[in-house]
XYZ file of C-alpha atoms in Angstrom:
437
model
C 84.423 70.281 -268.805
C 86.931 73.110 -268.413
C 87.501 75.821 -265.865
C 88.891 79.314 -265.378
C 92.357 79.118 -263.927
C 93.040 81.134 -260.767
C 95.906 83.593 -260.887
C 97.266 82.499 -257.509
C 98.473 79.017 -256.800
C 100.174 78.964 -253.445
C 98.225 76.211 -251.644
C 99.567 73.070 -253.260
C 99.156 69.309 -253.035
C 102.355 67.470 -253.940
C 102.547 64.127 -255.755
C 105.614 61.899 -255.628
C 105.580 58.420 -257.148
C 108.322 55.810 -256.949
C 108.500 54.314 -260.411
C 110.116 50.959 -261.099
C 111.127 52.250 -264.558
C 113.272 55.079 -263.108
C 117.029 54.479 -262.843
C 117.432 57.397 -260.422
C 114.288 58.251 -258.416
C 113.567 61.849 -257.465
C 114.078 62.974 -253.859
C 110.783 63.964 -252.103
C 112.656 66.215 -249.616
C 114.304 68.145 -252.442
C 110.906 68.330 -254.154
C 109.379 70.004 -251.099
C 112.296 72.470 -250.954
C 111.685 73.339 -254.621
C 108.014 74.064 -253.909
C 108.917 76.245 -250.904
C 111.529 78.073 -253.032
C 108.807 78.812 -255.585
C 106.657 80.363 -252.861
C 104.242 77.446 -252.620
C 102.493 76.304 -249.444
C 102.494 72.475 -249.556
C 99.583 71.126 -247.514
C 99.844 67.430 -248.395
C 102.203 64.960 -250.065
C 100.661 62.000 -251.847
C 103.088 59.206 -252.625
C 102.848 55.726 -254.060
C 104.495 53.062 -256.199
C 103.969 52.157 -259.827
C 105.933 50.057 -262.256
C 105.298 52.608 -265.026
C 103.283 55.851 -265.341
C 99.615 55.589 -266.303
C 99.404 56.810 -269.936
C 96.357 59.021 -269.288
C 96.771 60.361 -265.729
C 100.340 59.346 -264.762
C 98.861 57.961 -261.490
C 96.365 55.110 -261.281
C 92.621 55.704 -260.964
C 92.641 54.850 -257.236
C 95.426 57.313 -256.528
C 93.628 59.877 -258.703
C 90.499 59.586 -256.504
C 92.675 60.053 -253.402
C 94.315 63.068 -254.986
C 90.981 64.577 -256.005
C 89.526 64.274 -252.470
C 92.711 65.765 -250.987
C 92.491 68.751 -253.354
C 88.856 69.366 -252.357
C 89.558 68.933 -248.644
C 92.511 71.364 -248.665
C 90.861 73.783 -251.156
C 94.139 73.522 -253.083
C 94.651 75.683 -256.156
C 97.588 73.738 -257.517
C 98.795 70.141 -257.814
C 102.530 69.682 -258.427
C 104.065 66.432 -259.639
C 107.692 65.544 -258.897
C 107.926 64.124 -262.415
C 107.714 65.303 -265.986
C 104.202 65.009 -267.401
C 103.183 64.895 -271.032
C 100.899 67.733 -272.248
C 97.963 65.319 -272.530
C 98.510 64.015 -268.969
C 98.483 67.593 -267.625
C 95.305 68.321 -269.585
C 93.546 65.162 -268.392
C 94.518 65.749 -264.759
C 93.285 69.354 -264.842
C 89.913 68.261 -266.245
C 89.462 65.801 -263.338
C 90.988 67.815 -260.466
C 89.490 71.211 -261.510
C 92.726 73.017 -260.639
C 96.075 73.795 -262.210
C 98.570 70.969 -262.573
C 102.312 71.585 -262.794
C 105.129 69.119 -263.406
C 108.755 69.217 -262.204
C 110.017 71.105 -265.264
C 107.267 73.725 -264.954
C 108.106 74.161 -261.255
C 111.821 74.708 -261.925
C 110.991 77.135 -264.747
C 108.767 79.111 -262.371
C 111.587 79.382 -259.809
C 113.982 80.533 -262.526
C 111.444 83.155 -263.665
C 111.251 84.542 -260.110
C 115.030 84.627 -259.610
C 116.163 86.128 -262.951
C 117.384 89.685 -262.426
C 119.453 90.682 -265.466
C 118.143 91.197 -268.981
C 120.119 88.167 -270.170
C 118.769 85.949 -267.381
C 115.176 86.971 -268.149
C 115.678 86.210 -271.837
C 117.114 82.781 -271.040
C 114.209 81.921 -268.739
C 111.625 83.217 -271.210
C 113.129 81.085 -273.973
C 112.948 77.943 -271.841
C 109.368 78.778 -270.781
C 108.201 79.393 -274.344
C 109.763 76.146 -275.578
C 108.023 74.299 -272.731
C 104.718 76.120 -273.352
C 104.711 75.488 -277.110
C 103.616 71.872 -276.533
C 100.913 72.892 -274.051
C 98.892 75.494 -275.945
C 95.907 73.266 -276.666
C 94.564 73.243 -273.108
C 94.506 77.049 -272.961
C 92.357 77.465 -276.084
C 89.909 74.569 -276.021
C 87.017 77.013 -276.569
C 88.624 78.193 -279.837
C 89.674 74.874 -281.303
C 87.412 75.204 -284.348
C 87.188 77.923 -286.929
C 83.854 79.683 -286.749
C 81.556 79.875 -289.743
C 78.616 82.047 -290.732
C 78.117 85.617 -291.858
C 80.574 87.971 -290.197
C 82.429 85.136 -288.488
C 84.636 83.889 -291.298
C 88.227 84.544 -290.207
C 91.537 84.519 -292.038
C 91.504 80.719 -292.122
C 93.679 80.396 -289.008
C 92.497 79.109 -285.642
C 93.467 80.933 -282.455
C 95.720 77.995 -281.637
C 97.559 78.311 -284.954
C 97.912 82.069 -284.440
C 99.414 81.519 -280.987
C 101.834 78.905 -282.298
C 102.980 81.258 -285.055
C 103.477 84.149 -282.608
C 105.277 81.803 -280.211
C 107.679 80.633 -282.936
C 108.405 84.246 -283.899
C 109.137 85.195 -280.259
C 111.393 82.141 -279.745
C 113.308 83.028 -282.905
C 113.710 86.636 -281.734
C 115.017 85.588 -278.290
C 117.432 83.075 -279.809
C 118.897 85.846 -281.996
C 119.367 88.126 -278.978
C 120.933 85.324 -276.926
C 123.289 84.554 -279.814
C 124.451 88.172 -279.570
C 124.956 87.702 -275.798
C 126.952 84.540 -276.485
C 129.226 86.406 -278.908
C 129.733 89.182 -276.335
C 130.610 86.632 -273.635
C 132.983 84.880 -276.016
C 134.646 88.217 -276.776
C 135.062 88.828 -273.031
C 136.659 85.392 -272.594
C 139.064 86.080 -275.476
C 140.007 89.394 -273.850
C 140.783 87.609 -270.572
C 142.871 85.014 -272.425
C 144.800 87.770 -274.188
C 145.451 89.371 -270.811
C 146.553 85.915 -269.543
C 144.035 86.066 -266.705
C 143.174 82.601 -265.331
C 139.435 82.085 -264.726
C 137.982 80.134 -261.799
C 134.356 78.986 -262.002
C 132.292 77.994 -258.983
C 130.065 75.057 -259.925
C 127.992 72.720 -257.801
C 124.593 71.498 -256.753
C 122.036 74.162 -255.948
C 122.222 75.517 -252.371
C 125.751 74.164 -251.824
C 126.948 77.637 -250.761
C 128.611 78.894 -253.964
C 127.434 82.498 -253.596
C 128.413 82.608 -249.902
C 131.908 81.396 -250.841
C 132.041 83.902 -253.722
C 131.163 86.734 -251.326
C 133.737 85.510 -248.802
C 136.567 85.430 -251.379
C 135.716 88.653 -253.209
C 134.045 90.847 -250.547
C 131.148 91.123 -252.989
C 127.502 91.354 -251.998
C 125.957 88.793 -254.319
C 122.519 87.613 -253.157
C 122.952 84.435 -251.094
C 120.150 82.590 -249.319
C 119.356 79.150 -247.939
C 117.100 78.276 -250.854
C 117.325 76.465 -254.173
C 118.457 78.511 -257.186
C 119.202 81.705 -255.240
C 121.698 82.577 -258.016
C 120.757 82.611 -261.697
C 122.757 85.440 -263.176
C 126.520 84.850 -263.346
C 128.720 87.347 -261.517
C 132.444 87.827 -262.093
C 135.027 89.503 -259.876
C 138.768 89.951 -260.093
C 140.794 88.831 -257.075
C 144.535 88.885 -256.302
C 146.314 85.662 -255.346
C 149.601 85.950 -253.504
C 152.519 84.912 -255.695
C 150.269 84.460 -258.732
C 148.641 87.812 -259.441
C 145.089 88.577 -260.590
C 142.527 85.876 -261.453
C 138.834 86.101 -262.372
C 136.297 84.283 -260.174
C 132.851 83.467 -261.647
C 129.739 82.486 -259.691
C 127.383 80.332 -261.793
C 123.866 78.899 -261.629
C 123.451 75.807 -259.452
C 122.660 72.391 -260.892
C 119.942 69.957 -259.841
C 119.004 66.359 -260.604
C 117.303 65.991 -263.980
C 117.859 69.644 -264.852
C 115.500 70.212 -267.825
C 117.331 70.101 -271.155
C 115.470 73.253 -272.227
C 117.148 75.099 -269.353
C 120.590 73.697 -270.145
C 120.149 74.874 -273.745
C 118.742 78.286 -272.765
C 121.533 78.901 -270.241
C 124.278 77.642 -272.558
C 125.791 81.146 -272.918
C 126.046 81.334 -269.131
C 127.274 77.772 -268.641
C 130.031 78.324 -271.212
C 131.729 80.453 -268.544
C 132.292 77.196 -266.657
C 133.285 75.280 -269.807
C 136.100 77.757 -270.573
C 137.510 78.075 -267.030
C 141.168 77.420 -266.159
C 140.012 75.674 -262.967
C 136.610 74.523 -261.697
C 135.849 74.859 -258.000
C 133.220 72.163 -257.405
C 131.423 73.285 -254.235
C 129.777 70.447 -252.272
C 127.461 70.691 -249.257
C 129.461 68.536 -246.800
C 126.483 68.437 -244.423
C 124.176 66.855 -247.036
C 123.734 63.080 -246.617
C 123.425 62.699 -250.401
C 126.592 64.624 -251.272
C 128.046 61.711 -253.304
C 124.856 61.524 -255.417
C 124.863 65.307 -255.876
C 128.506 65.222 -257.050
C 127.514 62.640 -259.679
C 124.568 64.815 -260.790
C 126.796 67.872 -261.192
C 129.310 65.830 -263.196
C 126.452 64.773 -265.464
C 125.633 68.409 -266.304
C 129.342 69.275 -266.672
C 129.590 66.431 -269.182
C 126.642 67.915 -271.128
C 128.393 71.289 -271.484
C 131.825 69.764 -272.238
C 133.466 70.788 -268.950
C 133.983 67.412 -267.270
C 137.628 67.102 -268.339
C 138.684 70.498 -266.939
C 141.013 70.647 -263.895
C 138.776 70.522 -260.813
C 139.240 71.224 -257.119
C 136.499 69.861 -254.845
C 135.452 72.284 -252.098
C 133.523 70.689 -249.208
C 131.561 73.582 -247.704
C 129.451 73.966 -244.513
C 131.843 72.117 -242.184
C 130.505 74.408 -239.417
C 127.372 72.200 -239.489
C 129.422 69.010 -238.968
C 130.545 67.716 -235.596
C 134.296 67.444 -234.941
C 135.256 68.644 -238.425
C 138.201 70.981 -238.937
C 139.346 72.751 -242.103
C 141.875 70.709 -244.071
C 143.552 70.385 -247.451
C 143.637 66.941 -249.095
C 146.178 65.928 -251.743
C 146.234 63.161 -254.342
C 148.973 60.563 -254.877
C 151.090 63.122 -256.783
C 150.901 65.671 -253.966
C 148.533 67.977 -255.875
C 145.614 69.560 -253.963
C 142.375 67.690 -254.761
C 139.932 68.752 -252.013
C 139.511 71.482 -249.394
C 137.191 71.349 -246.365
C 135.982 74.789 -245.250
C 133.088 76.956 -244.116
C 132.151 79.918 -246.298
C 129.867 81.106 -243.491
C 132.619 81.453 -240.856
C 135.610 81.812 -243.197
C 137.425 78.797 -241.703
C 139.618 77.072 -244.291
C 139.347 79.798 -246.952
C 143.101 80.415 -246.619
C 143.664 76.733 -247.482
C 141.457 77.150 -250.563
C 143.489 80.117 -251.794
C 146.690 78.125 -251.190
C 145.320 75.168 -253.188
C 144.202 77.428 -256.071
C 147.644 79.086 -256.213
C 149.373 75.694 -256.291
C 147.117 74.278 -259.013
C 147.356 77.334 -261.255
C 151.095 77.680 -260.661
C 151.614 74.025 -261.563
C 150.407 74.636 -265.099
C 153.480 74.186 -267.260
C 154.215 75.899 -270.569
C 156.067 73.640 -272.996
C 156.222 75.243 -276.423
C 158.547 76.372 -279.215
C 158.945 80.052 -280.109
C 160.899 81.789 -282.856
C 162.657 84.809 -281.324
C 163.868 87.676 -283.518
C 167.389 89.148 -283.029
C 166.001 92.083 -280.986
C 164.658 89.707 -278.290
C 168.027 89.117 -276.624
C 166.768 90.306 -273.240
C 163.874 87.805 -273.305
C 166.327 85.023 -274.240
C 168.575 85.943 -271.284
C 165.612 85.900 -268.865
C 164.527 82.473 -270.107
C 168.049 81.117 -269.609
C 168.312 82.626 -266.116
C 165.081 80.793 -265.172
C 166.353 77.455 -266.591
C 163.456 77.501 -269.031
C 165.327 76.683 -272.257
C 165.178 73.038 -273.348
C 166.933 73.590 -276.684
C 167.613 76.285 -279.245
C 168.785 76.339 -282.845
C 169.943 79.432 -284.798
C 168.255 80.571 -288.003
C 169.737 82.167 -291.128
C 168.683 85.737 -290.259
C 169.981 85.769 -286.694
C 166.697 84.528 -285.224
C 166.467 81.635 -282.750
C 164.154 78.647 -282.609
C 163.778 78.120 -278.853
C 162.028 75.273 -277.021
C 160.788 76.511 -273.631
C 159.476 74.596 -270.607
C 158.606 76.161 -267.231
C 155.680 76.877 -264.955
C 153.041 79.052 -266.590
C 152.965 81.583 -263.749
C 156.740 82.158 -264.024
C 156.587 82.349 -267.813
C 153.821 84.972 -267.637
C 155.887 87.044 -265.186
C 158.867 86.995 -267.594
C 156.648 88.079 -270.490
C 155.053 90.796 -268.367
C 158.478 92.252 -267.572
C 158.975 92.553 -271.347
C 155.489 94.018 -271.872
C 154.465 90.911 -273.793
C 151.533 88.493 -273.489
C 151.531 84.835 -274.504
C 149.340 85.618 -277.497
C 151.621 88.452 -278.646
C 154.685 86.181 -278.423
C 152.928 83.494 -280.475
C 151.888 86.087 -283.063
C 155.455 87.416 -283.317
C 156.783 83.858 -283.631
C 154.294 83.109 -286.425
C 155.206 86.281 -288.319
C 158.941 85.518 -287.899
C 158.382 82.043 -289.335
C 156.570 83.480 -292.368
C 159.409 85.927 -293.004
C 161.945 83.105 -292.653
């Protein structure tokens, strides 16, 4: 027996099961925040324990009866599970409960669909939704499962389900092509910033850690920031000036969450690559959250997926204004390098310490390379010597010099800038000089 699905679905019954087979159980409080962020009105939370999910309904038959009576009592239009359901489990649950059933991935996709603002963000969300939907088409077309026969009813030999799957594949392919173009454009932008020797800082962290508030505080931007999960989906970049270092680019990125669906990680890869190519990651942590250590581990898991775990990272403990007896401070590791900053993006306390730590970490990047200087680069050679940057040099046959250079990157870039050169230009000139030699 099937039913017409209602367009609205705000009144929701939530289901959270503690499974013995799960290494890392989901958090019911975070689950409720996700539902509220999606615009849902949770009226009841049904919880329980199972060693493993029921293959047909995910929950046992007793819990299913309890869930069914709760849905009827609350006149709920939607049941949301804090777990990933198989397409058949969703279908079986809907047939029993007579209402829509949504799993954790579907819930997160819905939030992303509401938050996407730019054309790129909407494409990324649509791709993830279509990939998720492609395995769940059967339940929407149960009345057209069979081809019809008889005079005037013989079709092209394709069921409605097959037609939908074909159209879905074509749309997915089209979106992937457009996102590939976006990825190339982003990559071109990153290459331009590298050519201009502009360091890039990426704000990463668990959702609702305060990344956008910190971004607005540092850049005087007006990026949307709210006390809700996934307030930011579309990456924003701004150029800021650091004292003694010059201009850097700061990027605000999408927040992470536990068990972030792989379809979303894949769809947002073009966006997440901004973090993977950063000179320095600013890992923003909600210092007021009791589970901050677990959230740090979850963010590191996603960073590992996108190949950004090995990048230089500065931990930023935000929201100290919500802690008792906590003052802004800068922590250093055993080598004296900044490793963590405690601040409040809301009040601005400690933001000066963050800028100081960023300047130190970027300035501490050392250039140690060998360049072949042509005879007309005598002024550059003199500047390198005056900054004690020359490790060794050996003359060539044509008056050129093979010079080994070692000094802080910031100082090296200043020297090159005074000669109207970039690092890439110097390397290109060195390569061409070598070929001539």
